[in-house]
Short mmCIF file of C-alpha atoms in Angstrom, two decimals:
data_model
loop_
_atom_site.label_atom_id
_atom_site.label_comp_id
_atom_site.label_asym_id
_atom_site.label_seq_id
_atom_site.Cartn_x
_atom_site.Cartn_y
_atom_site.Cartn_z
CA MET A 1 118.18 65.21 36.04
CA SER A 2 118.36 67.45 32.96
CA SER A 3 121.76 68.24 31.63
CA THR A 4 123.08 70.82 29.17
CA GLY A 5 125.52 68.80 27.13
CA ASP A 6 125.12 67.63 23.54
CA GLY A 7 127.71 64.73 23.66
CA GLU A 8 126.57 61.26 22.82
CA ARG A 9 125.18 59.24 25.69
CA GLY A 10 127.51 56.79 27.44
CA ASP A 11 126.61 53.11 27.98
CA SER A 12 127.11 53.60 31.70
CA ARG A 13 123.75 55.36 31.73
CA ILE A 14 121.90 52.33 30.51
CA ALA A 15 120.44 50.46 33.56
CA GLU A 16 119.11 47.01 33.41
CA PHE A 17 115.94 47.09 35.47
CA GLU A 18 115.05 43.93 37.30
CA TYR A 19 111.40 43.07 38.12
CA ASP A 20 109.30 39.97 38.93
CA VAL A 21 106.71 39.75 36.11
CA GLU A 22 105.72 36.52 34.44
CA THR A 23 102.64 37.62 32.53
CA ALA A 24 101.84 41.18 31.32
CA VAL A 25 98.94 42.70 29.43
CA VAL A 26 99.85 45.58 27.09
CA THR A 27 97.08 47.64 25.66
CA GLY A 28 97.55 49.52 22.46
CA ALA A 29 99.83 46.84 21.51
CA THR A 30 100.05 47.63 17.83
CA GLY A 31 100.49 51.31 18.39
CA GLY A 32 103.62 53.42 17.91
CA VAL A 33 104.71 52.87 21.47
CA GLY A 34 102.83 49.75 22.59
CA CYS A 35 104.54 47.57 20.07
CA TRP A 36 107.93 48.62 21.42
CA VAL A 37 106.78 47.59 24.95
CA VAL A 38 105.50 44.27 23.69
CA ASP A 39 108.87 43.56 22.01
CA ARG A 40 110.83 44.49 25.08
CA LEU A 41 108.92 42.43 27.53
CA ALA A 42 108.71 39.43 25.25
CA ASP A 43 112.45 39.61 24.61
CA ARG A 44 112.89 39.27 28.41
CA GLY A 45 110.94 36.03 28.48
CA ILE A 46 107.66 37.60 29.76
CA HIS A 47 104.37 36.15 28.41
CA VAL A 48 102.75 39.22 26.83
CA VAL A 49 99.11 39.38 25.95
CA GLY A 50 98.80 42.33 23.51
CA ILE A 51 95.36 44.00 23.32
CA ASP A 52 94.22 46.44 20.62
CA VAL A 53 91.06 46.98 18.56
CA ASP A 54 92.50 44.62 15.77
CA ARG A 55 94.99 41.77 16.01
CA PRO A 56 98.19 42.00 13.97
CA ASP A 57 98.74 39.81 11.02
CA GLY A 58 101.96 38.22 12.19
CA THR A 59 102.95 36.22 15.27
CA ARG A 60 105.60 36.94 17.90
CA PRO A 61 107.35 34.60 20.28
CA ASN A 62 106.30 34.99 23.90
CA ALA A 63 103.31 37.09 22.75
CA GLU A 64 99.62 36.51 21.91
CA PHE A 65 97.36 39.16 20.63
CA ARG A 66 93.53 39.63 21.29
CA ALA A 67 91.11 42.14 19.65
CA VAL A 68 89.30 43.88 22.52
CA ASP A 69 87.26 47.06 22.60
CA LEU A 70 88.50 48.59 25.83
CA THR A 71 85.55 50.98 26.01
CA ASP A 72 83.35 47.98 26.55
CA HIS A 73 83.80 47.05 30.21
CA GLY A 74 82.52 43.48 29.81
CA GLU A 75 85.17 42.69 27.10
CA THR A 76 87.90 44.40 29.04
CA TRP A 77 87.09 42.94 32.41
CA GLU A 78 86.59 39.35 30.96
CA THR A 79 89.88 39.43 29.17
CA ILE A 80 92.07 40.59 32.05
CA HIS A 81 90.26 38.23 34.43
CA GLU A 82 91.06 35.34 32.11
CA VAL A 83 94.77 36.31 31.72
CA ASP A 84 95.25 37.19 35.40
CA PRO A 85 98.37 39.17 34.68
CA ASP A 86 101.13 40.26 37.20
CA ALA A 87 101.19 43.66 35.40
CA VAL A 88 99.07 45.73 33.05
CA ILE A 89 100.65 48.31 30.80
CA HIS A 90 97.99 50.65 29.39
CA PHE A 91 99.07 52.59 26.25
CA ALA A 92 95.69 52.56 24.34
CA ALA A 93 94.42 56.05 23.67
CA ILE A 94 93.36 58.49 20.92
CA SER A 95 95.75 61.41 20.84
CA GLY A 96 95.02 63.17 17.52
CA THR A 97 93.13 66.22 18.53
CA LEU A 98 92.95 67.37 14.85
CA ASP A 99 91.84 63.94 13.57
CA ASP A 100 89.02 63.05 15.83
CA PRO A 101 86.05 64.84 17.49
CA GLY A 102 86.75 65.91 20.98
CA THR A 103 83.81 63.87 22.30
CA ARG A 104 85.23 60.80 20.83
CA ILE A 105 88.69 61.39 22.23
CA PHE A 106 87.41 62.19 25.76
CA GLU A 107 84.95 59.27 25.95
CA ASN A 108 87.42 56.72 24.49
CA ASN A 109 90.41 57.66 26.69
CA VAL A 110 88.48 57.94 29.89
CA MET A 111 86.21 54.90 29.43
CA SER A 112 89.10 52.69 28.22
CA THR A 113 91.31 53.77 31.15
CA TYR A 114 88.62 53.28 33.68
CA ASN A 115 87.79 49.82 32.31
CA THR A 116 91.41 48.71 31.93
CA LEU A 117 92.69 50.09 35.29
CA VAL A 118 89.73 48.84 37.40
CA ALA A 119 89.97 45.33 35.87
CA ALA A 120 93.73 45.41 36.57
CA GLY A 121 93.12 46.50 40.14
CA ARG A 122 90.51 43.73 40.68
CA ALA A 123 93.21 41.25 39.45
CA GLY A 124 95.74 42.60 41.74
CA ALA A 125 98.05 43.62 38.97
CA GLU A 126 100.64 46.25 39.07
CA ILE A 127 99.74 49.08 36.71
CA VAL A 128 101.77 51.33 34.47
CA TRP A 129 100.02 53.56 32.05
CA THR A 130 100.56 56.72 29.91
CA SER A 131 99.09 60.01 30.91
CA SER A 132 100.64 63.01 29.05
CA GLN A 133 102.46 66.31 29.19
CA GLY A 134 99.04 67.42 27.82
CA VAL A 135 97.70 67.61 31.43
CA TYR A 136 99.46 70.94 31.94
CA GLY A 137 97.48 72.54 29.04
CA THR A 138 100.25 74.15 27.08
CA LEU A 139 100.44 71.53 24.38
CA PHE A 140 97.02 72.19 22.59
CA ALA A 141 96.25 75.61 23.91
CA ASP A 142 94.41 77.99 21.55
CA GLU A 143 97.02 80.75 22.46
CA PRO A 144 100.50 79.83 23.51
CA TRP A 145 101.12 80.67 27.22
CA LEU A 146 103.95 80.24 29.73
CA PRO A 147 103.81 77.97 32.80
CA ASP A 148 104.18 79.39 36.27
CA TYR A 149 107.81 78.34 36.43
CA LEU A 150 110.46 76.47 34.36
CA PRO A 151 111.37 73.77 34.27
CA ILE A 152 107.85 72.30 34.62
CA ASP A 153 107.63 69.51 37.12
CA GLU A 154 105.07 66.99 38.33
CA ALA A 155 103.64 69.50 40.91
CA HIS A 156 102.67 72.15 38.31
CA GLU A 157 98.94 72.97 38.12
CA PHE A 158 96.86 71.22 35.50
CA ARG A 159 95.26 73.64 32.99
CA PRO A 160 94.11 71.70 29.95
CA GLU A 161 92.17 73.49 27.26
CA ASP A 162 91.37 70.44 25.08
CA SER A 163 89.62 67.02 25.20
CA TYR A 164 92.92 65.03 25.07
CA GLY A 165 94.57 66.83 28.00
CA THR A 166 91.29 66.81 30.01
CA SER A 167 90.78 63.13 29.42
CA LYS A 168 94.27 62.48 30.86
CA VAL A 169 93.56 64.57 33.94
CA CYS A 170 90.28 62.57 34.57
CA SER A 171 92.37 59.33 33.99
CA GLU A 172 94.93 60.23 36.53
CA GLU A 173 92.09 60.49 39.10
CA VAL A 174 90.88 57.07 37.97
CA ALA A 175 94.53 55.96 38.61
CA LYS A 176 94.56 57.30 42.06
CA MET A 177 91.18 55.79 42.88
CA VAL A 178 92.16 52.27 41.58
CA SER A 179 95.30 52.39 43.73
CA ARG A 180 93.42 53.35 46.88
CA ARG A 181 90.54 50.94 46.33
CA TYR A 182 92.48 47.84 45.29
CA ASP A 183 95.78 48.61 47.11
CA VAL A 184 97.93 48.17 43.94
CA PRO A 185 100.93 50.34 42.75
CA VAL A 186 99.91 52.65 39.87
CA THR A 187 102.41 54.52 37.85
CA SER A 188 101.23 57.35 35.53
CA LEU A 189 103.86 58.31 32.92
CA ARG A 190 103.67 61.89 31.42
CA PRO A 191 105.77 61.59 28.25
CA SER A 192 106.74 64.58 26.17
CA THR A 193 106.34 64.30 22.40
CA ILE A 194 107.53 60.79 21.53
CA TYR A 195 109.88 60.20 18.65
CA ALA A 196 111.09 56.80 17.26
CA PRO A 197 114.60 56.38 15.94
CA GLY A 198 114.75 56.80 12.11
CA HIS A 199 111.41 58.75 12.33
CA TYR A 200 112.50 61.89 14.06
CA ARG A 201 110.67 64.98 12.84
CA THR A 202 113.20 67.38 14.25
CA ARG A 203 115.63 68.03 11.40
CA PRO A 204 113.19 70.12 9.29
CA GLN A 205 112.08 72.06 12.45
CA ARG A 206 115.63 72.78 13.25
CA GLU A 207 116.59 73.83 9.60
CA ASN A 208 113.50 76.04 9.24
CA PHE A 209 113.41 77.45 12.79
CA ASP A 210 113.53 81.18 12.92
CA LEU A 211 113.50 83.01 16.22
CA SER A 212 112.15 86.19 14.60
CA THR A 213 108.92 84.55 13.18
CA ASP A 214 108.24 81.25 14.94
CA GLU A 215 105.72 81.04 17.77
CA LEU A 216 106.19 79.39 21.11
CA SER A 217 105.93 75.62 20.95
CA GLY A 218 103.23 73.91 23.21
CA ASN A 219 105.79 71.31 24.24
CA PHE A 220 108.63 74.00 24.54
CA TRP A 221 110.60 71.78 21.96
CA SER A 222 110.86 69.00 24.40
CA TYR A 223 110.76 65.29 23.31
CA VAL A 224 111.54 61.69 24.40
CA ASP A 225 112.81 58.69 22.54
CA VAL A 226 110.40 55.82 22.44
CA ARG A 227 113.06 53.55 23.81
CA ASP A 228 113.43 55.67 26.81
CA VAL A 229 109.68 55.44 27.37
CA VAL A 230 109.96 51.67 27.32
CA ARG A 231 112.89 51.94 29.87
CA MET A 232 110.69 53.96 32.15
CA VAL A 233 107.95 51.31 32.00
CA GLU A 234 110.62 48.78 33.10
CA ALA A 235 111.84 51.23 35.78
CA ALA A 236 108.30 51.50 37.18
CA LEU A 237 107.79 47.82 37.22
CA ALA A 238 111.09 47.48 39.19
CA ALA A 239 110.38 50.22 41.60
CA GLU A 240 108.96 49.53 45.12
CA TYR A 241 106.37 52.07 46.32
CA ASP A 242 102.80 52.01 47.33
CA GLY A 243 100.05 54.06 46.00
CA HIS A 244 100.00 56.24 42.89
CA GLU A 245 103.06 58.14 41.48
CA ALA A 246 103.38 60.29 38.38
CA PHE A 247 106.48 60.90 36.43
CA LEU A 248 107.43 63.19 33.56
CA CYS A 249 109.20 61.20 30.85
CA VAL A 250 111.34 63.58 28.78
CA ALA A 251 114.86 63.74 27.17
CA ASP A 252 117.51 65.97 28.88
CA GLU A 253 117.57 68.54 26.16
CA ASN A 254 115.38 70.39 23.67
CA TYR A 255 115.44 69.06 20.09
CA LEU A 256 116.51 72.40 18.47
CA GLY A 257 119.94 72.34 19.87
CA GLU A 258 119.61 75.92 21.10
CA ASN A 259 119.54 77.64 24.49
CA THR A 260 116.15 76.72 25.87
CA ALA A 261 115.46 79.90 27.92
CA GLU A 262 116.58 82.07 25.00
CA ILE A 263 114.30 80.48 22.43
CA ILE A 264 111.29 80.60 24.84
CA GLU A 265 111.82 84.22 25.67
CA ALA A 266 112.31 85.10 21.98
CA THR A 267 109.11 83.48 20.95
CA ALA A 268 107.02 84.36 24.03
CA GLY A 269 108.31 87.65 24.56
CA GLU A 270 109.10 86.91 28.23
CA LEU A 271 110.10 84.19 30.80
CA PRO A 272 108.28 83.19 33.99
CA ASP A 273 109.63 85.05 37.16
CA SER A 274 111.02 81.68 38.18
CA CYS A 275 113.24 80.22 35.41
CA GLU A 276 116.06 77.94 36.33
CA LEU A 277 116.75 76.53 32.81
CA GLU A 278 120.41 76.22 31.78
CA GLY A 279 121.80 75.67 28.35
CA HIS A 280 119.90 73.23 26.25
CA GLU A 281 118.02 71.77 29.20
CA ALA A 282 114.48 70.59 28.58
CA ALA A 283 111.62 72.77 29.77
CA LEU A 284 110.10 69.72 31.44
CA SER A 285 112.04 68.17 34.35
CA ASN A 286 112.89 64.39 34.56
CA ALA A 287 114.47 64.95 38.03
CA LYS A 288 111.72 62.96 39.86
CA ALA A 289 112.11 59.90 37.68
CA GLU A 290 115.86 59.94 38.29
CA ALA A 291 115.36 60.29 42.12
CA ILE A 292 112.71 57.62 42.59
CA LEU A 293 112.96 55.35 39.54
CA ASP A 294 116.71 55.57 39.02
CA TRP A 295 115.85 56.36 35.38
CA GLU A 296 117.74 58.65 33.07
CA PRO A 297 117.14 59.16 29.24
CA VAL A 298 119.67 57.38 27.24
CA HIS A 299 118.73 58.29 23.64
CA ALA A 300 118.95 61.72 22.05
CA TRP A 301 117.89 63.16 18.72
CA TYR A 302 121.43 63.98 17.71
CA ASP A 303 122.52 60.21 17.73
CA ALA A 304 119.21 58.65 16.82
CA GLU A 305 117.42 60.63 14.07
CA ALA A 306 119.33 58.90 11.23
CA ALA A 307 119.12 55.39 12.74
CA GLU A 308 117.29 52.76 10.77
CA THR A 309 115.06 50.95 13.26
CA PRO A 310 112.18 48.92 11.54
CA ARG A 311 108.87 48.44 13.27
CA PRO A 312 108.24 44.94 14.76
CA ARG A 313 108.05 42.24 12.00
CA TRP A 314 104.82 40.83 13.55
CA LEU A 315 102.88 44.02 12.61
#
């Protein structure tokens, strides 16, 4: 559950999740998050088959890499059928709404998710995949707007105004369908903006932030460390539940180091009638993940933004 403190995280919050997985497929394996998942699972001795549009130049113990176009159902189904994994972790997607046409984003994300999840379901594999905070609609809205209540939780209505958020809404319906049809557990993660240690973009935003001139942020200044996203993947694999579950994946606090309700009210001009934010608490709630997955964020911007953590050597 979100907290208001700014102190450094304690080691007691770092849980070691135990799960029975011998072989896992990770899509988007060379991407900014997928590569971290590959490394973590391989470090635990799991045989990882990393899938992306291109194979990396290097090699990695306990991992092999295949170039697969996930929008091609034949390639996708053949690959997953051959690997016969215990788990499929699907991170492949196009997220840059300003870099690609909306039709390309929508078609790629929905088709690749459908092909991957159906193939995983047919193989009887457990599924963890990344949806997004974009399903709520505030992230890429033309005009900033407030949610019905704060903090936002998993039950808040979806109101996407863009191809990316809409692709994730459609893909969550695919996730539910796959879980029903093939009777496999499917977990949809909804991360906030993901940062990697040593690559945080928060310092310039904090230094230049001005309540009198800045506009409301579509993510309400929420974020999550990539290492905590990886930990939620592990938490989902370790959890025991049937059907489909969705979880917001977000750090406890905003990345400005300011009172969250105050900065939202100052930039939006008002707050929702129901606002239960306290202190620096994030505007998106991670309470469900704590209750069901026993997951809490461990890493925060104030102790990670200056860290030097290189990308995996096999890339």
